[in-house]
CSV table of C-alpha atoms in Angstrom, one decimal:
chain,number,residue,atom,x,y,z
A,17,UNK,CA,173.8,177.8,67.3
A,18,UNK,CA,176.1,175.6,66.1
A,19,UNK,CA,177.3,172.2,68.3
A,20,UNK,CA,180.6,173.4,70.2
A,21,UNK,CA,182.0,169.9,71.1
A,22,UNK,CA,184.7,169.7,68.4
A,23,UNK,CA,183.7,167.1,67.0
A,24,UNK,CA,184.3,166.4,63.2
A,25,UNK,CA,181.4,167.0,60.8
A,26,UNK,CA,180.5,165.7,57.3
A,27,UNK,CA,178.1,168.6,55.1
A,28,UNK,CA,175.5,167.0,52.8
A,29,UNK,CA,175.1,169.8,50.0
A,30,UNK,CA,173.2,170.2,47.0
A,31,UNK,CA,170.3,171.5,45.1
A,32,UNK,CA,166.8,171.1,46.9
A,33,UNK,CA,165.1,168.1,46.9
A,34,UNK,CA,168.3,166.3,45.5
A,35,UNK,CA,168.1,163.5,48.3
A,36,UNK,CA,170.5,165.0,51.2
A,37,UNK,CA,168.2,164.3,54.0
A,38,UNK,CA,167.1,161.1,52.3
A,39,UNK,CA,170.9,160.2,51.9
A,40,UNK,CA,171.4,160.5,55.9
A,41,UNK,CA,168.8,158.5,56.6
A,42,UNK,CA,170.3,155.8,54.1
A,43,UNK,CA,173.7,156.2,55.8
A,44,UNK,CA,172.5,156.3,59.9
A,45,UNK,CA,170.0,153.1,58.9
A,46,UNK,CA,167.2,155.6,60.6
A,47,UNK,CA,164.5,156.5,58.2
A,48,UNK,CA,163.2,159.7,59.9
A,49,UNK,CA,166.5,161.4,61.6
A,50,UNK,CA,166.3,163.5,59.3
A,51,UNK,CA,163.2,165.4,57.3
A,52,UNK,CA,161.9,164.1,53.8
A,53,UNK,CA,159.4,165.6,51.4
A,54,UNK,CA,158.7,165.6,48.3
A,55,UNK,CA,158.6,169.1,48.3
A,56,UNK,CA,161.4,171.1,47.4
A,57,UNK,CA,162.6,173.4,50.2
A,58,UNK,CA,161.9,172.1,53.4
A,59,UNK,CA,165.2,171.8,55.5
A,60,UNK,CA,165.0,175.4,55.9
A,61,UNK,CA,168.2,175.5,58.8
A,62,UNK,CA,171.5,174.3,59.0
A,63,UNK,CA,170.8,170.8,61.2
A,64,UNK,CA,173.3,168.9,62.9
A,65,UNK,CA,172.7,164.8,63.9
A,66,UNK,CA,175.3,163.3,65.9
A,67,UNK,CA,176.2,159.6,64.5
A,68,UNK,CA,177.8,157.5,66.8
A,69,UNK,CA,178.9,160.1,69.8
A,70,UNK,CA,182.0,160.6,67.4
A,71,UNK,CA,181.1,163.0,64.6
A,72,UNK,CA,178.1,164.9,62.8
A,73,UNK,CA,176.5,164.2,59.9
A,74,UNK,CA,175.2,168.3,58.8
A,75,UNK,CA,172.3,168.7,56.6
A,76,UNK,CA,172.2,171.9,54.9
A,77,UNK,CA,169.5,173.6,52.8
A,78,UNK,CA,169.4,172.8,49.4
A,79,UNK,CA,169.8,175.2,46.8
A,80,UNK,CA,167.8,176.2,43.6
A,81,UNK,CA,163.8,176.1,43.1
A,82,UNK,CA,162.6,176.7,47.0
A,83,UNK,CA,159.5,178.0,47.0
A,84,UNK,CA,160.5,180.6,49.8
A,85,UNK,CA,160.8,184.5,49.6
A,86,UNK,CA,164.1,185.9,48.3
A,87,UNK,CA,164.6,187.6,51.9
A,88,UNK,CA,164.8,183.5,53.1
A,89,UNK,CA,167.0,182.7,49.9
A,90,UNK,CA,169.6,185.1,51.1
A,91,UNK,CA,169.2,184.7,55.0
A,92,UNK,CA,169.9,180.6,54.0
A,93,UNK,CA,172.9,182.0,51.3
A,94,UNK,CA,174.7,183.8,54.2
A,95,UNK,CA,174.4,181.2,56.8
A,96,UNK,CA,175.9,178.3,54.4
A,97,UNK,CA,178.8,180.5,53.1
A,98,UNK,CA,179.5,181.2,57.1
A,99,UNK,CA,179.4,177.9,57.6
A,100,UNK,CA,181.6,176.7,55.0
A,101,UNK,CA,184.2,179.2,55.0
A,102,UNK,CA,184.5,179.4,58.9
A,103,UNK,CA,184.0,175.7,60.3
A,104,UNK,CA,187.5,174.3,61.4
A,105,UNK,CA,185.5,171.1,62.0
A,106,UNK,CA,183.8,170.6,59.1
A,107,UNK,CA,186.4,167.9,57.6
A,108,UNK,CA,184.3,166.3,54.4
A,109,UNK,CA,181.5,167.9,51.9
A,110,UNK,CA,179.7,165.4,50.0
A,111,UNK,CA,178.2,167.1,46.7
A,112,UNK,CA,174.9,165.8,45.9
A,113,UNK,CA,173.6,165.5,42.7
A,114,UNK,CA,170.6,164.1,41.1
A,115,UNK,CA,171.6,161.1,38.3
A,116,UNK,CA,169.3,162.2,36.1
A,117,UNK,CA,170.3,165.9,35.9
A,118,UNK,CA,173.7,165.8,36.6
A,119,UNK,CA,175.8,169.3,37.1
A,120,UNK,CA,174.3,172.4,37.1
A,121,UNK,CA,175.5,175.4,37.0
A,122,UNK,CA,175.0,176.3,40.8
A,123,UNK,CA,176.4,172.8,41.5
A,124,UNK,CA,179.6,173.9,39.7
A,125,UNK,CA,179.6,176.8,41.5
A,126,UNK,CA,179.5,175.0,44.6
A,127,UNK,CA,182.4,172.4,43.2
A,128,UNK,CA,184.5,175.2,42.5
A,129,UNK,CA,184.2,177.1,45.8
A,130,UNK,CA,185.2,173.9,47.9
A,131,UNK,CA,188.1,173.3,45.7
A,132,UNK,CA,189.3,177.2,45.9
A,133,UNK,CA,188.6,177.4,49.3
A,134,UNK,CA,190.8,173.6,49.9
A,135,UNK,CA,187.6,171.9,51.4
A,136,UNK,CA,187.8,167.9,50.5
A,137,UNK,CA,184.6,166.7,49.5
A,138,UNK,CA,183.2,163.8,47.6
A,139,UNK,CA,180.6,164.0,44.7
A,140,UNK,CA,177.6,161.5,45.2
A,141,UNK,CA,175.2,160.5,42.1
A,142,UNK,CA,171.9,160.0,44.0
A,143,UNK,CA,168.6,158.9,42.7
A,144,UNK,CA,170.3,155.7,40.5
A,145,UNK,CA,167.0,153.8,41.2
A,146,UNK,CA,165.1,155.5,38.3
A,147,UNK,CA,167.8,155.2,35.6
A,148,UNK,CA,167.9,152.0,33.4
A,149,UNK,CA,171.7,151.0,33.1
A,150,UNK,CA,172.4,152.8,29.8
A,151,UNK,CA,171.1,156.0,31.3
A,152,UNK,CA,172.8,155.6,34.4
A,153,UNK,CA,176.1,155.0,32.8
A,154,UNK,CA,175.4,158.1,30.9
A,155,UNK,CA,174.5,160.0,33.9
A,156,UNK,CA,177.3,158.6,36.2
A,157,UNK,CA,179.8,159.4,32.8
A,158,UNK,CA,178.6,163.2,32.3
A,159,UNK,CA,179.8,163.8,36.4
A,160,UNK,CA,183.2,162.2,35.5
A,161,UNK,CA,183.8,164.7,32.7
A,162,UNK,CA,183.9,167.7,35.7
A,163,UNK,CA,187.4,165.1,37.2
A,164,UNK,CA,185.5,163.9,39.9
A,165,UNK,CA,184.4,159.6,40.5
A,166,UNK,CA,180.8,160.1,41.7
A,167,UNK,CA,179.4,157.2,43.8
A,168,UNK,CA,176.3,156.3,42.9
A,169,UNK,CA,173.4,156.2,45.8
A,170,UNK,CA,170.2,154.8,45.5
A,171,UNK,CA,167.8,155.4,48.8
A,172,UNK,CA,165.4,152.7,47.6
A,173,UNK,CA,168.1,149.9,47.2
A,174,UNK,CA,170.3,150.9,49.5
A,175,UNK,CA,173.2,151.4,46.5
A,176,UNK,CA,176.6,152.5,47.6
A,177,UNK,CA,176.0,153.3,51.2
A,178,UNK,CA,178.8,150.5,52.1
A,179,UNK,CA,181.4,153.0,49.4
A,180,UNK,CA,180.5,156.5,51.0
A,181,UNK,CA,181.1,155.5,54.6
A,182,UNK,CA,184.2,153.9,53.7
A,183,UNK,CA,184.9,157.2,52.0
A,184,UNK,CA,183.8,159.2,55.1
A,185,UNK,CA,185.6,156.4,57.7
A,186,UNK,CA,188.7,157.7,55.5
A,187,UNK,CA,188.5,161.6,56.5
A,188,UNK,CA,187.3,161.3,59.8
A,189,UNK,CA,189.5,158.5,61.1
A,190,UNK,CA,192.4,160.1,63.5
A,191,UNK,CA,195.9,159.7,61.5
């Protein structure tokens, strides 16, 4: 199920409809590699895109308000935590959160489990586009009170893709 080439991947995680897939397509500079809806819910499988021929770029469902039965919820639960806990190739996480919303609690949950478990992972602030300045800096300042520098991400503009693929060139790169 998943790729056995052993090749090093990067997880995109975060609540549904948060911008993951959106984020990818940002990031590859191919606007429909991976799914986007407006709708909550839809990546409903773990799906790997290989970037490059060098590594993966792994989209995972996004948690919170899916509008899919609680038998699906948990199905999706299990193969994430398998997934995360398991994959010796899975070298970055990036945490996605919305701007506007900031942490919730299931994204702390998910902060703390990465840093227990000793995954490295980097926090993006998505969805900047639809924040004035004041309200971004708010947003972007009530992300850095959990210890982590988010890097904000705009799809629209184009914001801070340059910043998370140096950050991603970082893990990946052979030392």
């Amino acid at each position: 199920m998943f790729p056995a080439d052993r090749l090093p991947e990067i997880a995109f995680l975060g609540r549904s409809n948060v911008g993951k897939s959106s984020l990818i397509n940002a990031l590859t500079g191919e606007k429909g590699l991976a799914f986007t809806s407006s709708t909550p819910g839809r990546t409903q499988t773990i799906n790997f895109y290989r970037v490059d021929g060098s590594y993966y770029f792994v989209d995972l469902p996004g948690y919170g308000y899916a509008r899919v039965p609680p038998a699906h919820l948990l199905e999706w639960k299990k193969l994430i935590d398998a997934y995360l806990e398991k994959r010796e190739t899975l070298k970055l996480s990036c945490l996605i959160l919305d701007a506007r919303r900031g942490w919730m609690p299931k994204d702390l949950d998910l902060k703390r489990w990465l840093e227990y478990h000793g995954r490295q992972y980097l926090v993006v602030a998505t969805k900047t586009d639809k924040l004035n300045q004041g309200e971004q800096e708010r947003g972007l300042c009530a992300i850095r009170r959990e210890g982590v520098e988010p890097l904000p991400f705009s799809a629209l503009t184009g914001r801070g893709v340059r910043e998370i693929w140096q950050a991603i060139a970082k893990t990946i790169q052979p030392r």
